[in-house]
CSV table of C-alpha atoms and ligand atoms in Angstrom, one decimal:
chain,number,residue,atom,x,y,z
S,21,MET,CA,-0.1,0.0,-0.1
S,22,ARG,CA,1.2,3.5,-1.2
S,23,ASP,CA,2.7,5.4,2.0
S,24,ASP,CA,1.1,8.4,1.0
S,25,LEU,CA,-2.5,7.0,1.5
S,26,THR,CA,-4.6,8.2,4.5
S,27,ILE,CA,-7.8,6.3,4.9
S,28,GLY,CA,-10.5,8.0,6.4
S,29,VAL,CA,-12.8,5.1,8.4
S,30,VAL,CA,-16.5,7.2,9.1
S,31,GLY,CA,-18.3,5.4,11.5
S,32,ALA,CA,-15.7,3.6,13.6
S,33,THR,CA,-17.6,3.6,16.5
S,34,GLY,CA,-20.2,1.0,15.0
S,35,VAL,CA,-20.5,-2.3,14.3
S,36,VAL,CA,-19.2,-2.4,10.8
S,37,GLY,CA,-16.6,0.5,11.4
S,38,ARG,CA,-14.4,-1.5,14.2
S,39,GLU,CA,-14.4,-4.5,11.8
S,40,VAL,CA,-12.8,-1.9,9.2
S,41,LEU,CA,-10.2,-1.3,11.2
S,42,ALA,CA,-9.5,-4.6,12.3
S,43,ALA,CA,-8.9,-5.6,8.9
S,44,LEU,CA,-7.0,-2.7,8.3
S,45,TYR,CA,-5.0,-3.7,10.8
S,46,ALA,CA,-4.4,-6.9,10.1
S,47,GLN,CA,-3.2,-5.8,6.6
S,48,ASP,CA,-0.3,-3.9,8.7
S,49,VAL,CA,-1.8,0.0,7.8
S,50,PRO,CA,0.2,2.0,10.1
S,51,ALA,CA,-1.8,4.0,12.7
S,52,GLU,CA,-0.4,7.1,11.0
S,53,GLN,CA,-2.5,6.7,7.8
S,54,VAL,CA,-5.6,6.1,9.3
S,55,ARG,CA,-8.0,8.6,10.6
S,56,VAL,CA,-11.7,7.8,12.4
S,57,PHE,CA,-14.7,9.9,11.9
S,58,GLY,CA,-18.2,9.5,13.8
S,59,SER,CA,-21.3,11.8,14.5
S,60,GLU,CA,-20.9,14.8,17.0
S,61,ARG,CA,-22.4,12.0,19.4
S,62,SER,CA,-18.6,10.4,19.3
S,63,LYS,CA,-16.2,13.1,18.5
S,64,GLY,CA,-13.3,12.8,21.1
S,65,MET,CA,-13.9,9.0,21.8
S,66,GLU,CA,-11.4,7.2,21.4
S,67,VAL,CA,-11.6,3.5,19.4
S,68,GLU,CA,-8.7,0.4,19.4
S,69,TYR,CA,-6.2,0.2,16.2
S,70,GLY,CA,-4.1,-2.7,17.5
S,71,GLU,CA,-2.2,-1.5,20.2
S,72,ASP,CA,-2.8,2.0,19.2
S,73,SER,CA,-5.9,4.2,19.9
S,74,LEU,CA,-7.2,6.6,17.5
S,75,GLU,CA,-9.3,9.7,18.3
S,76,VAL,CA,-12.4,10.1,16.7
S,77,GLU,CA,-13.5,13.3,14.5
S,78,GLN,CA,-16.6,14.7,13.4
S,79,ALA,CA,-17.4,14.0,10.1
S,80,THR,CA,-18.6,17.7,8.7
S,81,PRO,CA,-18.2,18.0,4.8
S,82,ASP,CA,-15.1,19.7,5.1
S,83,ALA,CA,-13.1,17.1,7.5
S,84,PHE,CA,-12.2,14.9,4.5
S,85,ARG,CA,-9.1,17.6,3.6
S,86,GLY,CA,-6.1,15.3,3.2
S,87,VAL,CA,-8.0,12.2,2.8
S,88,LYS,CA,-7.3,9.9,0.2
S,89,LEU,CA,-9.7,6.8,0.5
S,90,VAL,CA,-12.7,7.1,2.7
S,91,LEU,CA,-14.9,4.4,3.8
S,92,LEU,CA,-18.3,5.2,5.0
S,93,ALA,CA,-19.9,2.7,7.3
S,94,THR,CA,-22.6,5.3,7.9
S,95,PRO,CA,-26.3,4.8,8.1
S,96,ALA,CA,-27.5,5.7,4.5
S,97,GLU,CA,-28.9,9.6,5.5
S,98,ALA,CA,-25.3,10.3,6.8
S,99,SER,CA,-23.7,8.6,3.7
S,100,ARG,CA,-25.9,10.5,1.3
S,101,THR,CA,-24.2,14.1,2.4
S,102,LEU,CA,-20.6,12.4,3.2
S,103,ALA,CA,-20.2,11.0,0.0
S,104,PRO,CA,-20.5,13.7,-1.7
S,105,ALA,CA,-18.4,15.8,0.3
S,106,ALA,CA,-15.4,13.6,0.3
S,107,GLN,CA,-15.6,13.1,-3.2
S,108,ALA,CA,-15.3,17.0,-3.5
S,109,ALA,CA,-12.5,17.1,-1.5
S,110,GLY,CA,-10.8,14.6,-4.0
S,111,ALA,CA,-11.3,11.6,-1.9
S,112,TRP,CA,-12.0,7.8,-3.4
S,113,VAL,CA,-15.4,7.0,-1.3
S,114,VAL,CA,-16.6,3.4,-0.6
S,115,ASP,CA,-19.9,3.3,0.8
S,116,ALA,CA,-21.6,0.3,2.9
S,117,SER,CA,-24.7,2.0,3.0
S,118,SER,CA,-27.7,1.8,1.2
S,119,ALA,CA,-27.7,5.1,0.0
S,120,PHE,CA,-26.7,4.7,-3.7
S,121,ARG,CA,-27.4,1.1,-4.4
S,122,GLY,CA,-30.5,2.3,-6.7
S,123,ASP,CA,-28.2,5.2,-8.3
S,124,GLY,CA,-27.1,3.9,-11.5
S,125,ASN,CA,-24.3,6.4,-12.0
S,126,VAL,CA,-22.6,4.7,-8.5
S,127,PRO,CA,-21.0,1.5,-9.8
S,128,MET,CA,-21.7,-1.1,-7.7
S,129,VAL,CA,-19.1,-3.5,-6.2
S,130,LEU,CA,-18.3,-6.9,-4.4
S,131,PRO,CA,-15.1,-7.7,-4.4
S,132,GLY,CA,-14.4,-11.4,-5.6
S,133,PHE,CA,-17.2,-10.8,-7.8
S,134,ASN,CA,-16.8,-8.2,-10.2
S,135,THR,CA,-13.5,-6.4,-8.4
S,136,ASP,CA,-12.5,-5.8,-11.9
S,137,VAL,CA,-15.1,-2.6,-12.4
S,138,LEU,CA,-12.3,-0.9,-9.6
S,139,GLY,CA,-9.5,-1.6,-12.3
S,140,ALA,CA,-7.8,1.3,-14.5
S,141,GLY,CA,-9.5,-0.2,-17.1
S,142,PHE,CA,-12.7,1.3,-16.2
S,143,THR,CA,-13.8,4.8,-16.3
S,144,PHE,CA,-16.8,5.9,-14.1
S,145,LYS,CA,-18.3,9.1,-13.6
S,146,GLY,CA,-17.5,10.1,-9.6
S,147,ARG,CA,-15.5,8.7,-7.3
S,148,ILE,CA,-18.0,7.1,-5.1
S,149,VAL,CA,-18.4,3.3,-5.2
S,150,CYS,CA,-21.3,1.4,-3.3
S,151,LEU,CA,-21.2,-2.2,-2.1
S,152,PRO,CA,-24.4,-4.7,-1.7
S,153,GLY,CA,-25.7,-5.3,1.9
S,154,ALA,CA,-24.5,-8.6,3.5
S,155,VAL,CA,-27.1,-10.9,2.3
S,156,THR,CA,-26.7,-10.4,-1.5
S,157,THR,CA,-23.2,-10.7,-0.9
S,158,ALA,CA,-23.7,-14.3,0.4
S,159,ALA,CA,-26.2,-15.3,-1.9
S,160,VAL,CA,-24.5,-13.7,-4.7
S,161,HIS,CA,-21.8,-15.2,-3.8
S,162,VAL,CA,-23.3,-18.9,-3.7
S,163,VAL,CA,-25.5,-18.6,-6.7
S,164,GLU,CA,-22.1,-17.7,-9.2
S,165,PRO,CA,-20.7,-20.7,-9.5
S,166,LEU,CA,-23.7,-22.3,-10.2
S,167,ARG,CA,-24.7,-20.0,-12.4
S,168,LYS,CA,-21.6,-20.6,-14.4
S,169,ALA,CA,-22.2,-24.7,-14.1
S,170,PHE,CA,-25.7,-24.7,-14.7
S,171,GLY,CA,-27.5,-21.5,-15.1
S,172,VAL,CA,-29.2,-20.1,-12.6
S,173,ALA,CA,-33.1,-18.9,-13.1
S,174,ARG,CA,-33.7,-17.8,-9.4
S,175,ALA,CA,-32.8,-18.0,-5.7
S,176,GLN,CA,-35.5,-18.1,-3.0
S,177,VAL,CA,-34.3,-17.0,-0.1
S,178,THR,CA,-34.7,-17.1,3.9
S,179,ALA,CA,-32.4,-15.0,5.4
S,180,LEU,CA,-31.8,-15.4,9.3
S,181,MET,CA,-30.8,-12.0,10.2
S,182,ALA,CA,-28.7,-11.5,13.3
S,183,ALA,CA,-29.3,-8.8,16.0
S,184,SER,CA,-25.9,-6.6,14.7
S,185,SER,CA,-27.5,-6.1,11.1
S,186,ALA,CA,-29.4,-3.2,13.2
S,187,GLY,CA,-25.6,-2.4,14.4
S,188,VAL,CA,-24.7,-1.3,17.9
S,189,ARG,CA,-28.3,-0.6,18.9
S,190,GLY,CA,-29.7,-4.1,17.8
S,191,VAL,CA,-26.8,-5.7,20.0
S,192,ALA,CA,-27.6,-3.9,22.9
S,193,GLU,CA,-31.3,-4.2,22.5
S,194,LEU,CA,-30.7,-8.3,22.3
S,195,GLU,CA,-28.7,-8.2,25.0
S,196,LYS,CA,-31.1,-6.4,27.4
S,197,GLN,CA,-34.0,-8.4,26.0
S,198,THR,CA,-32.3,-11.7,27.0
S,199,ALA,CA,-31.7,-10.2,30.1
S,200,ASP,CA,-34.8,-9.1,31.2
S,201,LEU,CA,-36.6,-11.8,29.8
S,202,LEU,CA,-34.4,-13.9,31.9
S,203,SER,CA,-35.6,-12.0,34.9
S,204,GLY,CA,-39.4,-12.1,34.1
S,205,ARG,CA,-39.5,-8.6,32.6
S,206,GLU,CA,-41.4,-8.2,29.4
S,207,PRO,CA,-39.1,-6.0,27.2
S,208,GLU,CA,-40.3,-2.8,25.3
S,209,PRO,CA,-39.0,-3.3,21.5
S,210,HIS,CA,-37.1,0.1,20.4
S,211,ALA,CA,-34.5,-0.6,17.5
S,212,PHE,CA,-36.8,-3.7,16.3
S,213,PRO,CA,-40.6,-3.3,15.0
S,214,HIS,CA,-41.4,-6.2,17.7
S,215,ARG,CA,-39.6,-7.8,20.7
S,216,VAL,CA,-36.7,-10.4,19.1
S,217,GLY,CA,-35.6,-11.7,22.3
S,218,PHE,CA,-36.8,-15.5,22.4
S,219,ASN,CA,-38.8,-14.7,19.3
S,220,LEU,CA,-38.6,-14.5,15.2
S,221,VAL,CA,-39.6,-11.4,13.6
S,222,PRO,CA,-40.4,-11.7,9.7
S,223,GLN,CA,-39.5,-8.1,8.7
S,224,VAL,CA,-36.2,-6.5,8.6
S,225,GLY,CA,-36.3,-3.1,8.0
S,226,GLY,CA,-39.3,-0.6,6.7
S,227,PHE,CA,-41.7,-2.0,4.0
S,228,MET,CA,-41.3,-0.3,0.6
S,229,VAL,CA,-43.8,1.8,-0.3
S,230,ASN,CA,-47.4,0.3,-1.4
S,231,SER,CA,-45.4,-3.0,-1.4
S,232,PRO,CA,-45.7,-6.2,0.4
S,233,TRP,CA,-41.7,-6.3,0.7
S,234,THR,CA,-39.5,-4.7,3.0
S,235,GLU,CA,-36.3,-2.8,2.0
S,236,GLU,CA,-34.2,-5.3,2.7
S,237,GLU,CA,-36.0,-7.6,0.5
S,238,GLY,CA,-36.3,-5.6,-1.9
S,239,GLY,CA,-32.7,-4.6,-2.2
S,240,TRP,CA,-31.4,-8.2,-2.7
S,241,THR,CA,-33.1,-8.5,-5.9
S,242,LEU,CA,-32.2,-5.0,-7.1
S,243,GLU,CA,-28.4,-5.6,-5.8
S,244,ALA,CA,-28.3,-8.9,-7.4
S,245,ALA,CA,-29.9,-7.6,-10.8
S,246,ARG,CA,-27.2,-4.8,-10.7
S,247,LEU,CA,-24.4,-7.2,-10.1
S,248,PHE,CA,-25.5,-9.8,-12.5
S,249,SER,CA,-26.1,-7.4,-15.1
S,250,SER,CA,-22.3,-7.3,-15.7
S,251,LYS,CA,-22.4,-11.2,-16.6
S,252,GLY,CA,-25.1,-10.8,-19.3
S,253,ASP,CA,-27.5,-13.7,-17.5
S,254,VAL,CA,-29.5,-12.4,-14.1
S,255,PRO,CA,-30.6,-15.0,-11.7
S,256,VAL,CA,-33.4,-13.4,-10.0
S,257,ILE,CA,-32.6,-13.1,-6.1
S,258,ALA,CA,-35.9,-12.7,-4.0
S,259,GLY,CA,-37.1,-14.1,-0.5
S,260,THR,CA,-37.9,-13.2,3.2
S,261,ALA,CA,-35.7,-11.8,5.9
S,262,VAL,CA,-36.1,-12.7,9.5
S,263,GLN,CA,-34.8,-11.1,12.4
S,264,VAL,CA,-33.5,-14.1,14.8
S,265,PRO,CA,-32.1,-13.6,18.3
S,266,THR,CA,-28.8,-14.4,17.7
S,267,PHE,CA,-25.9,-11.7,18.1
S,268,TYR,CA,-23.2,-11.9,14.8
S,269,GLY,CA,-23.4,-14.1,11.8
S,270,HIS,CA,-26.6,-14.6,9.3
S,271,GLY,CA,-27.9,-17.6,8.1
S,272,LEU,CA,-29.2,-18.0,4.3
S,273,THR,CA,-31.3,-21.3,3.1
S,274,LEU,CA,-31.5,-21.0,-0.6
S,275,ASN,CA,-33.9,-22.8,-3.1
S,276,VAL,CA,-32.0,-22.3,-6.2
S,277,GLN,CA,-33.8,-22.9,-9.7
S,278,LEU,CA,-30.9,-24.4,-11.8
S,279,LYS,CA,-31.3,-24.2,-15.8
S,280,LYS,CA,-29.8,-27.5,-16.6
S,281,ALA,CA,-30.2,-30.1,-13.7
S,282,GLY,CA,-26.8,-31.6,-11.9
S,283,PRO,CA,-26.5,-34.3,-9.6
S,284,VAL,CA,-25.5,-33.3,-6.5
S,285,GLU,CA,-22.2,-34.2,-6.2
S,286,GLN,CA,-21.7,-31.5,-9.0
S,287,VAL,CA,-23.4,-28.7,-7.4
S,288,ARG,CA,-20.6,-29.2,-4.3
S,289,ALA,CA,-17.9,-29.5,-7.1
S,290,ALA,CA,-19.2,-26.3,-8.5
S,291,LEU,CA,-19.1,-24.5,-5.1
S,292,LYS,CA,-16.0,-25.7,-4.6
S,293,THR,CA,-14.5,-24.1,-7.3
S,294,SER,CA,-15.3,-20.6,-5.6
S,295,GLY,CA,-12.8,-19.2,-3.7
S,296,ALA,CA,-15.4,-17.0,-1.9
S,297,LEU,CA,-17.1,-19.7,-0.5
S,298,LYS,CA,-16.0,-22.6,2.2
S,299,VAL,CA,-18.1,-25.9,1.6
S,300,LEU,CA,-18.7,-27.6,5.1
S,301,ASP,CA,-21.2,-30.6,4.0
S,302,VAL,CA,-20.5,-33.9,5.7
S,303,PRO,CA,-24.0,-34.2,7.5
S,304,GLY,CA,-23.3,-37.3,9.0
S,305,GLU,CA,-20.5,-36.1,10.9
S,306,ARG,CA,-23.0,-32.7,11.9
S,307,VAL,CA,-20.5,-30.6,9.9
S,308,TYR,CA,-22.4,-27.9,8.4
S,309,PRO,CA,-22.7,-24.1,8.1
S,310,MET,CA,-23.4,-22.3,11.6
S,311,PRO,CA,-23.5,-18.6,12.3
S,312,MET,CA,-21.3,-19.2,15.2
S,313,LEU,CA,-18.8,-21.0,12.9
S,314,VAL,CA,-18.1,-18.0,10.7
S,315,THR,CA,-17.4,-15.2,12.8
S,316,SER,CA,-13.9,-13.6,11.4
S,317,ASP,CA,-14.1,-16.0,8.5
S,318,PRO,CA,-13.5,-14.1,5.0
S,319,ALA,CA,-15.3,-16.9,3.6
S,320,VAL,CA,-19.2,-17.5,3.3
S,321,HIS,CA,-20.1,-20.7,4.4
S,322,VAL,CA,-22.2,-23.7,2.6
S,323,GLY,CA,-23.8,-26.7,2.7
S,324,ARG,CA,-26.8,-28.9,3.5
S,325,VAL,CA,-26.8,-29.4,-0.2
S,326,ARG,CA,-29.5,-31.8,-1.8
S,327,ALA,CA,-32.3,-32.0,-4.1
S,328,PHE,CA,-35.4,-34.0,-4.7
S,329,PRO,CA,-35.4,-36.4,-7.3
S,330,GLN,CA,-38.9,-35.3,-8.4
S,331,ALA,CA,-37.7,-31.7,-9.2
S,332,PRO,CA,-33.9,-32.4,-9.8
S,333,GLU,CA,-33.4,-28.8,-10.9
S,334,TRP,CA,-34.4,-27.4,-7.1
S,335,VAL,CA,-31.2,-27.3,-5.1
S,336,THR,CA,-31.8,-26.4,-1.5
S,337,LEU,CA,-28.6,-25.1,0.4
S,338,PHE,CA,-28.1,-23.2,3.8
S,339,ALA,CA,-25.4,-21.2,4.1
S,340,SER,CA,-23.8,-18.5,6.7
S,341,VAL,CA,-21.9,-15.5,6.5
S,342,ASP,CA,-20.4,-13.0,9.0
S,343,ASN,CA,-22.4,-9.8,8.4
S,344,ALA,CA,-20.3,-7.2,9.6
S,345,SER,CA,-17.2,-8.4,8.3
S,346,ARG,CA,-17.4,-10.6,5.1
S,347,GLY,CA,-21.1,-8.7,4.7
S,348,ALA,CA,-19.7,-5.2,4.9
S,349,ALA,CA,-16.1,-4.6,6.2
S,350,LEU,CA,-13.8,-6.6,4.0
S,351,ASN,CA,-15.6,-5.5,1.3
S,352,LEU,CA,-14.9,-2.0,2.0
S,353,VAL,CA,-11.4,-2.5,2.8
S,354,GLU,CA,-11.0,-4.6,-0.5
S,355,ALA,CA,-12.8,-2.2,-2.4
S,356,GLY,CA,-11.1,1.0,-1.0
S,357,LEU,CA,-7.8,-0.6,-1.6
S,358,ARG,CA,-8.0,-1.5,-5.1
S,359,LEU,CA,-9.6,2.1,-5.8
S,360,ALA,CA,-6.8,3.6,-4.3
S,361,GLU,CA,-4.2,2.2,-6.5
S,362,ARG,CA,-6.4,4.2,-9.8
S,363,PRO,CA,-4.7,6.7,-11.0
S,364,ALA,CA,-5.8,10.0,-9.2
B,412,NAP,N1,-24.3,-3.9,10.7
B,412,NAP,C1,-24.5,-4.9,9.4
B,412,NAP,O1,-24.6,-6.2,9.6
B,412,NAP,C2,-23.9,-4.2,8.0
B,412,NAP,C3,-23.7,-5.0,6.8
B,412,NAP,C4,-23.9,-4.4,5.4
B,412,NAP,C5,-24.1,-3.5,5.8
B,412,NAP,N2,-24.2,-2.4,6.7
B,412,NAP,C6,-24.2,-0.9,6.4
B,412,NAP,O2,-22.9,-0.4,7.3
B,412,NAP,C7,-23.3,0.8,7.9
B,412,NAP,C8,-23.0,0.7,9.0
B,412,NAP,O3,-23.9,-0.2,10.1
B,412,NAP,P1,-23.6,-0.5,11.4
B,412,NAP,O4,-24.1,-1.9,11.7
B,412,NAP,O5,-21.8,-0.3,11.6
B,412,NAP,O6,-24.2,0.5,12.2
B,412,NAP,P2,-23.7,1.2,14.0
B,412,NAP,O7,-23.4,0.1,14.4
B,412,NAP,O8,-25.1,1.9,13.8
B,412,NAP,O9,-22.7,2.1,13.6
B,412,NAP,C9,-22.7,3.5,12.9
B,412,NAP,C10,-22.0,4.5,12.6
B,412,NAP,O10,-22.2,5.6,11.8
B,412,NAP,C11,-21.6,6.7,12.9
B,412,NAP,N3,-22.8,7.6,12.4
B,412,NAP,C12,-24.2,8.1,12.5
B,412,NAP,N4,-24.5,9.3,11.9
B,412,NAP,C13,-23.2,9.9,11.4
B,412,NAP,C14,-22.9,10.9,10.8
B,412,NAP,N5,-24.2,12.0,10.5
B,412,NAP,N6,-21.7,11.4,10.8
B,412,NAP,C15,-21.1,10.6,11.1
B,412,NAP,N7,-20.8,9.3,11.2
B,412,NAP,C16,-22.2,8.6,12.1
B,412,NAP,C17,-22.0,6.1,14.2
B,412,NAP,O11,-21.1,7.0,14.8
B,412,NAP,P3,-21.9,7.4,16.5
B,412,NAP,O12,-20.8,6.5,17.6
B,412,NAP,O13,-21.2,9.0,16.6
B,412,NAP,O14,-23.1,7.3,16.4
B,412,NAP,C18,-21.8,5.0,14.0
B,412,NAP,O15,-20.3,5.0,14.4
B,412,NAP,C19,-25.3,1.0,7.9
B,412,NAP,O16,-25.4,2.0,6.5
B,412,NAP,C20,-25.4,-0.5,7.4
B,412,NAP,O17,-26.8,-0.4,6.6
B,412,NAP,C21,-24.6,-2.8,8.1
C-alpha cells in the first residue's frame, strides 16, 4: 500500500466500522495512515487500532481534506451527505449503506465477484462506489459458481438475520431483552418492530412504499440484478428476511432453480471452485454452516446441499456469513484499497 495514502474510516464506533479497523490493522496499515470519524456524539472518543488508540473526529463535510480514501460505514442518511463531500475533497469513496445502491451512476462492486470494475480499465463518472448488503453478498457468492456451471433462473432465499444487522443499537437491544426476559420482565422494542429476544420477526427494516416487500428484501433483488447484469445473465434473487435472536452471523436457506439440472455431487463440486466459499457439507458428521462458525472467517460458508429426485433442477442449500465483516467491512477495505491504486 502507498505510504502517502490516508484512509478515513467513518462510522468507526459502529459494528461495521470496528471490523473495518480490524481489517486495516490485519493488513499492516500503519496507525498514522488511518483517521477515524463519527457523528458529533462520538467526537473525542478513542477507538482501538491494534496496540494504538485513535481519536474520533466529527465527520463534517469539510473534514476530509487530505484523506485520499474514505470508507463509509454510516447509516444511509449520513452517507448521502458525506459521500459527495468526501468526493468533492478529492477522495475515493466506498459506501456500505443503501444510499447509492439504486443509483445507476454509482458502480456497485462486490470484491471477489466483479472487482474488475475498480481496475484502471473502467472509467466512471464520480469517485463513489457502493457495496451490496450482507445477504446479497452471501447469496451472490453462492449463486455465481452454480450460474457458471448450470445456469440459474432464480434463488429463493430465507435470511435469518442477526441483531447486529441493526448496528450497535440492535446488539444492545438483544442483550437487554434477553436479560429482561430471563428476569421475568417484558421488554419494550425500540430498534426492532417487535421483541426479538426469544422470538422471530419476519420484518427487517421498513416496508417499501405500496409494497408487501421490505426494503431489505427488495434490496436483494435490486442488488443482485445490478451485479449480475455485468455477466449478461441475471438470476432473480428474492425471499424473506427474518430477524432472529442471535448477535453476529446471518444464516441463509437458498432454494436455487438451475437452468440445467445436475447431480448433487456436481453442484457441490461447482461450489468448491469458488474462492469466496468454504463448503461444509458432511451432514452425517454434523458438519454444516452455522453462524457461530463463520465469525471472522472471510469465506461464506455453504452446505446441506440437496435436491428432490422429483424436481432435480431445484437445489436446496444453507449458507452463513459474518454480516459485519465479510458482509460489509472486508468489502469496504478490499474495494477501497483497490480503488486507491487507480490513477488520481
Ligand atoms: N451491521 C451489518 O451487518 C451491516 C452489513 C452490511 C452493511 N451495513 C451498513 O453499514 C452501515 C453501518 O452499519 P453498522 O451496523 O455499523 O451501524 P452502527 O453500529 O449503528 O454504526 C453506525 C456508525 O455511523 C456513525 N454515524 C451515524 N451518523 C453519523 C453521521 N451523521 N456522521 C458521521 N457518522 C455517523 C455512528 O457514529 P456515532 O457513534 O457517533 O453515532 C457509528 O459509528 C449502515 O449503512 C448499514 O446498513 C451493515
